[in-house]
PDB file of C-alpha atoms in Angstrom:
ATOM      1  CA  MET A   1     -13.554  -8.910   4.219  1.00  0.00           C
ATOM      2  CA  LYS A   2     -10.497 -11.026   5.236  1.00  0.00           C
ATOM      3  CA  ARG A   3     -10.382 -14.486   3.279  1.00  0.00           C
ATOM      4  CA  SER A   4      -8.091 -16.313   5.803  1.00  0.00           C
ATOM      5  CA  GLN A   5      -8.870 -19.559   4.290  1.00  0.00           C
ATOM      6  CA  ARG A   6      -6.687 -18.491   1.307  1.00  0.00           C
ATOM      7  CA  GLN A   7      -3.127 -19.475   1.021  1.00  0.00           C
ATOM      8  CA  THR A   8      -0.472 -16.990   2.408  1.00  0.00           C
ATOM      9  CA  VAL A   9       3.299 -16.763   2.081  1.00  0.00           C
ATOM     10  CA  PRO A  10       4.539 -19.455   4.481  1.00  0.00           C
ATOM     11  CA  ALA A  11       6.265 -18.415   7.470  1.00  0.00           C
ATOM     12  CA  GLY A  12      10.030 -17.878   6.896  1.00  0.00           C
ATOM     13  CA  THR A  13       9.833 -17.433   3.225  1.00  0.00           C
ATOM     14  CA  PRO A  14      12.368 -14.905   2.026  1.00  0.00           C
ATOM     15  CA  ARG A  15      10.895 -11.617   0.961  1.00  0.00           C
ATOM     16  CA  THR A  16      11.809 -11.001  -2.495  1.00  0.00           C
ATOM     17  CA  ASN A  17      10.050  -9.319  -5.311  1.00  0.00           C
ATOM     18  CA  ARG A  18      11.435 -11.227  -8.135  1.00  0.00           C
ATOM     19  CA  LEU A  19      10.055 -14.406  -9.642  1.00  0.00           C
ATOM     20  CA  SER A  20      13.179 -16.219  -9.498  1.00  0.00           C
ATOM     21  CA  ASP A  21      12.886 -16.830  -5.758  1.00  0.00           C
ATOM     22  CA  ALA A  22       9.103 -16.163  -5.242  1.00  0.00           C
ATOM     23  CA  PRO A  23       6.835 -18.991  -4.629  1.00  0.00           C
ATOM     24  CA  SER A  24       4.971 -20.006  -8.130  1.00  0.00           C
ATOM     25  CA  ALA A  25       1.150 -20.965  -8.147  1.00  0.00           C
ATOM     26  CA  VAL A  26       1.737 -23.064 -11.353  1.00  0.00           C
ATOM     27  CA  ASN A  27       3.709 -26.241 -11.046  1.00  0.00           C
ATOM     28  CA  ALA A  28       1.592 -28.393 -13.515  1.00  0.00           C
ATOM     29  CA  ALA A  29       2.554 -28.176 -17.257  1.00  0.00           C
ATOM     30  CA  PHE A  30       1.225 -25.624 -19.594  1.00  0.00           C
ATOM     31  CA  ASP A  31      -0.562 -26.519 -22.661  1.00  0.00           C
ATOM     32  CA  GLU A  32       0.947 -25.605 -25.891  1.00  0.00           C
ATOM     33  CA  ASP A  33      -0.325 -22.154 -26.299  1.00  0.00           C
ATOM     34  CA  ALA A  34       0.941 -21.331 -22.631  1.00  0.00           C
ATOM     35  CA  HIS A  35       4.209 -22.665 -23.487  1.00  0.00           C
ATOM     36  CA  ASP A  36       4.592 -20.658 -26.805  1.00  0.00           C
ATOM     37  CA  SER A  37       3.795 -17.502 -25.160  1.00  0.00           C
ATOM     38  CA  LEU A  38       6.528 -18.248 -22.233  1.00  0.00           C
ATOM     39  CA  THR A  39       9.011 -18.800 -25.099  1.00  0.00           C
ATOM     40  CA  ALA A  40       7.917 -15.537 -26.727  1.00  0.00           C
ATOM     41  CA  LEU A  41       8.094 -13.795 -23.548  1.00  0.00           C
ATOM     42  CA  ARG A  42      11.562 -14.976 -22.812  1.00  0.00           C
ATOM     43  CA  SER A  43      12.711 -13.785 -26.055  1.00  0.00           C
ATOM     44  CA  PHE A  44      12.735 -10.133 -24.916  1.00  0.00           C
ATOM     45  CA  VAL A  45      12.782 -10.325 -21.023  1.00  0.00           C
ATOM     46  CA  ALA A  46      13.800 -12.863 -18.560  1.00  0.00           C
ATOM     47  CA  PRO A  47      11.865 -13.573 -15.525  1.00  0.00           C
ATOM     48  CA  GLU A  48      14.599 -12.163 -13.271  1.00  0.00           C
ATOM     49  CA  ASP A  49      14.261  -9.021 -14.937  1.00  0.00           C
ATOM     50  CA  LEU A  50      10.765  -8.470 -13.613  1.00  0.00           C
ATOM     51  CA  SER A  51       9.995  -7.252 -10.113  1.00  0.00           C
ATOM     52  CA  VAL A  52       7.113  -5.748  -8.487  1.00  0.00           C
ATOM     53  CA  VAL A  53       6.839  -2.624  -5.976  1.00  0.00           C
ATOM     54  CA  PHE A  54       3.746  -1.612  -4.053  1.00  0.00           C
ATOM     55  CA  GLN A  55       1.922   1.762  -3.458  1.00  0.00           C
ATOM     56  CA  PRO A  56      -0.690   2.320  -0.862  1.00  0.00           C
ATOM     57  CA  ILE A  57      -4.182   3.263  -1.432  1.00  0.00           C
ATOM     58  CA  ILE A  58      -5.383   5.351   1.533  1.00  0.00           C
ATOM     59  CA  ASP A  59      -8.496   6.625   3.191  1.00  0.00           C
ATOM     60  CA  ILE A  60      -7.686  10.265   2.522  1.00  0.00           C
ATOM     61  CA  THR A  61      -9.907  11.333   6.021  1.00  0.00           C
ATOM     62  CA  SER A  62      -8.274   8.897   8.402  1.00  0.00           C
ATOM     63  CA  GLY A  63      -4.959   8.108   6.705  1.00  0.00           C
ATOM     64  CA  ARG A  64      -5.695   4.334   7.066  1.00  0.00           C
ATOM     65  CA  THR A  65      -4.128   2.017   4.258  1.00  0.00           C
ATOM     66  CA  PHE A  66      -7.026   0.622   2.441  1.00  0.00           C
ATOM     67  CA  ALA A  67      -5.049  -1.406  -0.004  1.00  0.00           C
ATOM     68  CA  TYR A  68      -1.858  -1.607  -1.984  1.00  0.00           C
ATOM     69  CA  GLU A  69      -1.402  -1.498  -5.855  1.00  0.00           C
ATOM     70  CA  ALA A  70       1.144  -3.854  -7.398  1.00  0.00           C
ATOM     71  CA  LEU A  71       3.211  -2.215 -10.007  1.00  0.00           C
ATOM     72  CA  VAL A  72       5.599  -3.893 -12.446  1.00  0.00           C
ATOM     73  CA  ARG A  73       9.436  -2.990 -12.852  1.00  0.00           C
ATOM     74  CA  CYS A  74      11.698  -4.087 -15.490  1.00  0.00           C
ATOM     75  CA  ARG A  75      15.516  -3.889 -15.391  1.00  0.00           C
ATOM     76  CA  VAL A  76      15.617  -4.107 -19.177  1.00  0.00           C
ATOM     77  CA  VAL A  77      16.286  -0.417 -20.215  1.00  0.00           C
ATOM     78  CA  GLU A  78      14.057  -0.545 -23.090  1.00  0.00           C
ATOM     79  CA  TYR A  79      11.282  -1.833 -21.262  1.00  0.00           C
ATOM     80  CA  LYS A  80      11.531   0.152 -18.151  1.00  0.00           C
ATOM     81  CA  ASN A  81       8.320   1.767 -19.011  1.00  0.00           C
ATOM     82  CA  PRO A  82       5.360  -0.715 -18.262  1.00  0.00           C
ATOM     83  CA  ILE A  83       3.385   0.555 -21.262  1.00  0.00           C
ATOM     84  CA  ARG A  84       6.407  -0.114 -23.789  1.00  0.00           C
ATOM     85  CA  LEU A  85       6.813  -3.464 -21.918  1.00  0.00           C
ATOM     86  CA  PHE A  86       2.991  -4.431 -22.692  1.00  0.00           C
ATOM     87  CA  GLU A  87       3.200  -3.288 -25.939  1.00  0.00           C
ATOM     88  CA  LYS A  88       6.029  -5.532 -26.933  1.00  0.00           C
ATOM     89  CA  ALA A  89       4.033  -8.619 -25.172  1.00  0.00           C
ATOM     90  CA  VAL A  90       0.917  -7.646 -27.240  1.00  0.00           C
ATOM     91  CA  GLU A  91       3.239  -7.586 -30.408  1.00  0.00           C
ATOM     92  CA  LEU A  92       4.485 -11.295 -29.564  1.00  0.00           C
ATOM     93  CA  GLY A  93       1.036 -12.546 -28.388  1.00  0.00           C
ATOM     94  CA  CYS A  94       2.305 -12.943 -24.678  1.00  0.00           C
ATOM     95  CA  ALA A  95       0.469 -10.304 -22.803  1.00  0.00           C
ATOM     96  CA  GLY A  96      -1.409 -13.086 -20.901  1.00  0.00           C
ATOM     97  CA  ARG A  97       1.779 -14.826 -19.834  1.00  0.00           C
ATOM     98  CA  LEU A  98       3.377 -11.513 -18.860  1.00  0.00           C
ATOM     99  CA  GLY A  99       0.301 -10.493 -16.759  1.00  0.00           C
ATOM    100  CA  ARG A 100       0.460 -14.007 -15.151  1.00  0.00           C
ATOM    101  CA  MET A 101       3.995 -13.786 -14.577  1.00  0.00           C
ATOM    102  CA  ILE A 102       3.716 -10.260 -12.686  1.00  0.00           C
ATOM    103  CA  ARG A 103       0.775 -11.841 -10.639  1.00  0.00           C
ATOM    104  CA  GLU A 104       3.138 -14.689  -9.771  1.00  0.00           C
ATOM    105  CA  ILE A 105       5.690 -12.197  -8.263  1.00  0.00           C
ATOM    106  CA  GLY A 106       3.267  -9.858  -6.493  1.00  0.00           C
ATOM    107  CA  VAL A 107       0.357 -11.613  -5.213  1.00  0.00           C
ATOM    108  CA  PRO A 108       2.282 -13.674  -2.421  1.00  0.00           C
ATOM    109  CA  HIS A 109       3.915 -10.361  -1.162  1.00  0.00           C
ATOM    110  CA  GLY A 110       0.713  -8.520  -0.835  1.00  0.00           C
ATOM    111  CA  SER A 111      -0.792 -10.435   1.951  1.00  0.00           C
ATOM    112  CA  GLY A 112      -2.687  -8.870   4.777  1.00  0.00           C
ATOM    113  CA  LYS A 113      -4.488  -6.046   2.690  1.00  0.00           C
ATOM    114  CA  PRO A 114      -6.805  -5.754  -0.500  1.00  0.00           C
ATOM    115  CA  LEU A 115      -4.567  -5.932  -3.564  1.00  0.00           C
ATOM    116  CA  PHE A 116      -5.140  -3.794  -6.917  1.00  0.00           C
ATOM    117  CA  VAL A 117      -3.675  -5.531  -9.813  1.00  0.00           C
ATOM    118  CA  ASN A 118      -3.367  -4.087 -13.384  1.00  0.00           C
ATOM    119  CA  ILE A 119      -4.949  -6.181 -16.095  1.00  0.00           C
ATOM    120  CA  HIS A 120      -4.105  -5.383 -19.734  1.00  0.00           C
ATOM    121  CA  PRO A 121      -7.241  -5.750 -22.098  1.00  0.00           C
ATOM    122  CA  LYS A 122      -5.459  -8.155 -24.119  1.00  0.00           C
ATOM    123  CA  GLU A 123      -5.096 -10.540 -21.245  1.00  0.00           C
ATOM    124  CA  LEU A 124      -8.721 -11.008 -21.138  1.00  0.00           C
ATOM    125  CA  SER A 125      -9.394 -11.938 -24.758  1.00  0.00           C
ATOM    126  CA  GLU A 126      -6.548 -14.278 -24.162  1.00  0.00           C
ATOM    127  CA  GLY A 127      -8.493 -16.051 -21.191  1.00  0.00           C
ATOM    128  CA  TRP A 128      -5.500 -16.204 -18.789  1.00  0.00           C
ATOM    129  CA  LEU A 129      -7.295 -14.791 -15.801  1.00  0.00           C
ATOM    130  CA  VAL A 130     -10.041 -17.655 -15.880  1.00  0.00           C
ATOM    131  CA  ARG A 131      -7.379 -20.328 -15.151  1.00  0.00           C
ATOM    132  CA  PRO A 132      -8.389 -21.979 -11.788  1.00  0.00           C
ATOM    133  CA  ASP A 133      -4.630 -21.807 -10.441  1.00  0.00           C
ATOM    134  CA  ASP A 134      -4.403 -18.075 -10.958  1.00  0.00           C
ATOM    135  CA  PRO A 135      -2.403 -16.450  -8.086  1.00  0.00           C
ATOM    136  CA  ILE A 136      -5.207 -13.842  -7.496  1.00  0.00           C
ATOM    137  CA  LEU A 137      -7.632 -16.784  -6.193  1.00  0.00           C
ATOM    138  CA  SER A 138      -4.748 -17.581  -3.473  1.00  0.00           C
ATOM    139  CA  HIS A 139      -4.816 -14.026  -1.769  1.00  0.00           C
ATOM    140  CA  ASP A 140      -5.688 -13.814   1.404  1.00  0.00           C
ATOM    141  CA  ASP A 141      -7.882 -10.500   1.166  1.00  0.00           C
ATOM    142  CA  ASP A 142      -9.907  -8.756  -1.587  1.00  0.00           C
ATOM    143  CA  VAL A 143      -8.370  -8.773  -5.099  1.00  0.00           C
ATOM    144  CA  TYR A 144      -9.289  -5.500  -7.254  1.00  0.00           C
ATOM    145  CA  LEU A 145      -8.578  -5.856 -11.055  1.00  0.00           C
ATOM    146  CA  GLU A 146      -7.815  -2.731 -12.865  1.00  0.00           C
ATOM    147  CA  VAL A 147      -9.017  -2.372 -16.438  1.00  0.00           C
ATOM    148  CA  THR A 148      -7.630   0.964 -18.065  1.00  0.00           C
ATOM    149  CA  GLU A 149     -10.693   2.952 -19.214  1.00  0.00           C
ATOM    150  CA  SER A 150      -9.118   4.837 -21.918  1.00  0.00           C
ATOM    151  CA  VAL A 151      -7.845   1.577 -23.891  1.00  0.00           C
ATOM    152  CA  PRO A 152     -10.650   0.096 -26.129  1.00  0.00           C
ATOM    153  CA  LEU A 153     -11.380  -3.353 -25.617  1.00  0.00           C
ATOM    154  CA  SER A 154     -11.207  -5.605 -28.493  1.00  0.00           C
ATOM    155  CA  HIS A 155     -13.684  -8.295 -28.767  1.00  0.00           C
ATOM    156  CA  TYR A 156     -15.543  -6.298 -26.258  1.00  0.00           C
ATOM    157  CA  GLU A 157     -18.307  -9.197 -25.601  1.00  0.00           C
ATOM    158  CA  LEU A 158     -15.664 -11.660 -24.857  1.00  0.00           C
ATOM    159  CA  CYS A 159     -13.756  -9.418 -22.841  1.00  0.00           C
ATOM    160  CA  MET A 160     -17.085  -8.742 -20.807  1.00  0.00           C
ATOM    161  CA  SER A 161     -17.664 -12.246 -20.480  1.00  0.00           C
ATOM    162  CA  VAL A 162     -14.371 -13.000 -19.018  1.00  0.00           C
ATOM    163  CA  LEU A 163     -14.502 -10.269 -16.337  1.00  0.00           C
ATOM    164  CA  LYS A 164     -17.912 -11.207 -15.199  1.00  0.00           C
ATOM    165  CA  GLU A 165     -16.634 -14.891 -14.919  1.00  0.00           C
ATOM    166  CA  VAL A 166     -13.501 -13.669 -12.954  1.00  0.00           C
ATOM    167  CA  VAL A 167     -15.341 -11.272 -10.544  1.00  0.00           C
ATOM    168  CA  SER A 168     -17.908 -14.101  -9.698  1.00  0.00           C
ATOM    169  CA  HIS A 169     -15.396 -15.407  -7.420  1.00  0.00           C
ATOM    170  CA  VAL A 170     -15.783 -14.168  -3.764  1.00  0.00           C
ATOM    171  CA  GLY A 171     -13.503 -11.261  -3.068  1.00  0.00           C
ATOM    172  CA  VAL A 172     -12.526 -10.347  -6.637  1.00  0.00           C
ATOM    173  CA  HIS A 173     -13.623  -7.053  -7.878  1.00  0.00           C
ATOM    174  CA  LEU A 174     -13.362  -4.762 -10.970  1.00  0.00           C
ATOM    175  CA  VAL A 175     -11.712  -1.413 -11.072  1.00  0.00           C
ATOM    176  CA  VAL A 176     -12.011   1.110 -13.984  1.00  0.00           C
ATOM    177  CA  ASP A 177      -8.678   2.796 -13.942  1.00  0.00           C
ATOM    178  CA  ASP A 178      -7.429   5.922 -15.602  1.00  0.00           C
ATOM    179  CA  LEU A 179     -10.972   7.811 -15.886  1.00  0.00           C
ATOM    180  CA  GLY A 180     -10.132  11.199 -17.345  1.00  0.00           C
ATOM    181  CA  ALA A 181      -7.195  10.171 -19.366  1.00  0.00           C
ATOM    182  CA  GLY A 182      -7.552  10.604 -23.119  1.00  0.00           C
ATOM    183  CA  TYR A 183     -10.967   9.167 -24.563  1.00  0.00           C
ATOM    184  CA  SER A 184     -13.354   8.617 -21.730  1.00  0.00           C
ATOM    185  CA  ASN A 185     -16.570   6.574 -22.238  1.00  0.00           C
ATOM    186  CA  LEU A 186     -18.633   7.229 -19.097  1.00  0.00           C
ATOM    187  CA  LYS A 187     -20.970   4.415 -20.408  1.00  0.00           C
ATOM    188  CA  ARG A 188     -18.149   1.963 -19.906  1.00  0.00           C
ATOM    189  CA  ILE A 189     -18.679   2.372 -16.262  1.00  0.00           C
ATOM    190  CA  SER A 190     -22.190   1.521 -16.667  1.00  0.00           C
ATOM    191  CA  ASP A 191     -21.501  -1.364 -18.593  1.00  0.00           C
ATOM    192  CA  LEU A 192     -18.546  -2.975 -16.366  1.00  0.00           C
ATOM    193  CA  GLU A 193     -20.562  -2.081 -13.120  1.00  0.00           C
ATOM    194  CA  PRO A 194     -16.999  -1.668 -11.331  1.00  0.00           C
ATOM    195  CA  LYS A 195     -16.628  -1.814  -7.645  1.00  0.00           C
ATOM    196  CA  VAL A 196     -14.027   1.295  -7.691  1.00  0.00           C
ATOM    197  CA  VAL A 197     -13.085   3.850 -10.190  1.00  0.00           C
ATOM    198  CA  LYS A 198      -9.731   5.592 -10.241  1.00  0.00           C
ATOM    199  CA  LEU A 199      -9.630   9.282 -11.381  1.00  0.00           C
ATOM    200  CA  ASP A 200      -6.636   9.628 -13.400  1.00  0.00           C
ATOM    201  CA  ARG A 201      -3.792  12.146 -12.554  1.00  0.00           C
ATOM    202  CA  ASP A 202      -4.967  14.562 -15.549  1.00  0.00           C
ATOM    203  CA  LEU A 203      -8.098  15.223 -13.583  1.00  0.00           C
ATOM    204  CA  ILE A 204      -6.213  15.854 -10.174  1.00  0.00           C
ATOM    205  CA  MET A 205      -3.397  18.056 -11.451  1.00  0.00           C
ATOM    206  CA  GLY A 206      -4.167  21.679 -10.970  1.00  0.00           C
ATOM    207  CA  LEU A 207      -7.378  20.691  -9.411  1.00  0.00           C
ATOM    208  CA  ASP A 208      -6.823  23.298  -6.520  1.00  0.00           C
ATOM    209  CA  ARG A 209      -6.394  26.202  -9.082  1.00  0.00           C
ATOM    210  CA  SER A 210      -9.566  25.470 -11.132  1.00  0.00           C
ATOM    211  CA  ARG A 211     -12.848  25.856  -9.978  1.00  0.00           C
ATOM    212  CA  ARG A 212     -14.519  24.396 -13.019  1.00  0.00           C
ATOM    213  CA  GLN A 213     -12.180  21.321 -12.600  1.00  0.00           C
ATOM    214  CA  GLN A 214     -13.303  21.029  -9.120  1.00  0.00           C
ATOM    215  CA  GLU A 215     -17.015  21.092 -10.202  1.00  0.00           C
ATOM    216  CA  LEU A 216     -16.307  18.409 -12.784  1.00  0.00           C
ATOM    217  CA  VAL A 217     -14.419  16.125 -10.614  1.00  0.00           C
ATOM    218  CA  THR A 218     -17.131  16.632  -7.745  1.00  0.00           C
ATOM    219  CA  ALA A 219     -19.827  15.699 -10.393  1.00  0.00           C
ATOM    220  CA  VAL A 220     -17.806  12.560 -11.543  1.00  0.00           C
ATOM    221  CA  VAL A 221     -17.679  11.335  -7.899  1.00  0.00           C
ATOM    222  CA  ASP A 222     -21.208  11.856  -7.361  1.00  0.00           C
ATOM    223  CA  LEU A 223     -22.113  10.035 -10.590  1.00  0.00           C
ATOM    224  CA  CYS A 224     -19.798   7.109  -9.676  1.00  0.00           C
ATOM    225  CA  ARG A 225     -21.398   6.744  -6.166  1.00  0.00           C
ATOM    226  CA  ARG A 226     -24.773   6.614  -7.740  1.00  0.00           C
ATOM    227  CA  LEU A 227     -23.689   3.816  -9.818  1.00  0.00           C
ATOM    228  CA  GLY A 228     -22.341   2.091  -6.822  1.00  0.00           C
ATOM    229  CA  ALA A 229     -18.694   2.691  -7.146  1.00  0.00           C
ATOM    230  CA  THR A 230     -16.101   3.929  -4.550  1.00  0.00           C
ATOM    231  CA  VAL A 231     -13.650   6.623  -5.910  1.00  0.00           C
ATOM    232  CA  VAL A 232      -9.820   6.776  -5.758  1.00  0.00           C
ATOM    233  CA  ALA A 233      -8.102   9.819  -6.836  1.00  0.00           C
ATOM    234  CA  GLU A 234      -4.581   8.813  -8.403  1.00  0.00           C
ATOM    235  CA  GLY A 235      -1.504  10.892  -8.508  1.00  0.00           C
ATOM    236  CA  ILE A 236      -1.968  13.234  -5.602  1.00  0.00           C
ATOM    237  CA  GLU A 237       1.464  15.031  -5.185  1.00  0.00           C
ATOM    238  CA  THR A 238       0.976  18.195  -3.340  1.00  0.00           C
ATOM    239  CA  HIS A 239      -0.987  19.290  -0.122  1.00  0.00           C
ATOM    240  CA  ASP A 240      -3.089  21.841  -2.301  1.00  0.00           C
ATOM    241  CA  GLU A 241      -4.356  18.855  -4.480  1.00  0.00           C
ATOM    242  CA  TYR A 242      -4.996  16.736  -1.485  1.00  0.00           C
ATOM    243  CA  SER A 243      -7.235  19.575   0.106  1.00  0.00           C
ATOM    244  CA  ALA A 244      -9.025  20.063  -3.148  1.00  0.00           C
ATOM    245  CA  VAL A 245      -9.509  16.151  -3.512  1.00  0.00           C
ATOM    246  CA  LEU A 246     -11.188  16.068  -0.086  1.00  0.00           C
ATOM    247  CA  ASP A 247     -13.585  18.785  -0.955  1.00  0.00           C
ATOM    248  CA  THR A 248     -14.761  16.865  -3.813  1.00  0.00           C
ATOM    249  CA  GLY A 249     -15.909  14.033  -1.559  1.00  0.00           C
ATOM    250  CA  THR A 250     -13.573  11.566  -2.915  1.00  0.00           C
ATOM    251  CA  GLU A 251     -13.186   8.611  -0.285  1.00  0.00           C
ATOM    252  CA  TYR A 252      -9.587   7.302  -1.307  1.00  0.00           C
ATOM    253  CA  GLY A 253      -6.344   8.593  -2.586  1.00  0.00           C
ATOM    254  CA  GLN A 254      -3.043   7.429  -4.003  1.00  0.00           C
ATOM    255  CA  GLY A 255       0.285   9.225  -4.678  1.00  0.00           C
ATOM    256  CA  PHE A 256       3.777  10.380  -3.912  1.00  0.00           C
ATOM    257  CA  LEU A 257       2.569  12.781  -1.170  1.00  0.00           C
ATOM    258  CA  PHE A 258       1.729   9.661   0.935  1.00  0.00           C
ATOM    259  CA  ALA A 259       4.193   7.197  -0.302  1.00  0.00           C
ATOM    260  CA  ARG A 260       6.285   6.026  -3.220  1.00  0.00           C
ATOM    261  CA  PRO A 261       5.907   2.746  -4.642  1.00  0.00           C
ATOM    262  CA  SER A 262       8.579   0.335  -3.110  1.00  0.00           C
ATOM    263  CA  PHE A 263       9.347  -3.184  -1.848  1.00  0.00           C
ATOM    264  CA  PRO A 264       8.367  -4.254   0.730  1.00  0.00           C
ATOM    265  CA  PRO A 265       5.039  -2.416   0.851  1.00  0.00           C
ATOM    266  CA  PRO A 266       5.741   1.122   2.257  1.00  0.00           C
ATOM    267  CA  GLU A 267       4.458   2.975   5.400  1.00  0.00           C
ATOM    268  CA  VAL A 268       2.154   5.769   4.665  1.00  0.00           C
ATOM    269  CA  SER A 269       3.199   9.405   5.527  1.00  0.00           C
ATOM    270  CA  PHE A 270      -0.073  10.774   7.010  1.00  0.00           C
ATOM    271  CA  PRO A 271      -0.918  13.616   7.865  1.00  0.00           C
ATOM    272  CA  PRO A 272       1.265  14.319   4.641  1.00  0.00           C
ATOM    273  CA  ALA A 273       4.755  15.399   5.548  1.00  0.00           C
ATOM    274  CA  ALA A 274       5.581  19.173   5.236  1.00  0.00           C
ATOM    275  CA  GLU A 275       5.563  20.372   1.604  1.00  0.00           C
ATOM    276  CA  THR A 276       8.700  20.146  -0.390  1.00  0.00           C
ATOM    277  CA  THR A 277       9.696  21.283  -3.884  1.00  0.00           C
ATOM    278  CA  SER A 278      11.320  17.712  -4.492  1.00  0.00           C
ATOM    279  CA  VAL A 279       7.784  16.010  -4.794  1.00  0.00           C
ATOM    280  CA  ARG A 280       7.077  16.999  -8.210  1.00  0.00           C
ATOM    281  CA  LYS A 281      10.848  16.426  -9.264  1.00  0.00           C
ATOM    282  CA  ILE A 282      10.731  12.891  -8.280  1.00  0.00           C
ATOM    283  CA  ARG A 283       7.967  11.742  -9.837  1.00  0.00           C
ATOM    284  CA  GLY A 284       8.184   8.957 -12.477  1.00  0.00           C
TER     285      GLY A 284
END
């Protein structure tokens, strides 16, 4: 459902995926904690070092682009890996501010389609998402907040409370990400009641070569549907994986076979281009 009443990027606004030129949703002064967290963030990464790219999530039957996922990129060599970037932010107590900065960069440039945004569990306990001026509330379409299933939520009850408050807004939905990566707690899906569940690449890789794996994924897809969640298969890289995912009843997919993350949001290759040996080599 479109949310046309929400703010979009004004006509003529330069298209850039860096914060230094992107419209900011925040002009009012931050409170003392927010100021301290911004200072901590700037101690290891400058705003202009961060950018956002987009990868499409498609209906794997029709090829229609359903949504885009916003993915952070960092020019600082030590923090090019987003996991390491957030580990440092958690260490310095500024994970919430980092997440907010990423949303300030990415959300204005994801207009016209639903947008998937990654949320670190620490952001929930820090309460950044409940600020009334958060960029997700100005997006002109639905927003899907991805919470990684394999990372334990500290202060679980508090995080659950924050999630429920955030998704109470019209057009904001919860996504359980990385199901199948590492320790997987299926009860988490029941507790969180997500709108979408994303199957990790670990479940998709080699799916075409293992009947038992196909049966497992098919069962997981069926379970998610019974719990009211739509399923997205992540990391589809080959035609054989794509065909195997189709056979499991999965509705949506994401991966290099269709489009690499880029800025501006890329067009989808569908039907997927002819198989090449370079697909796996360029992954990363």
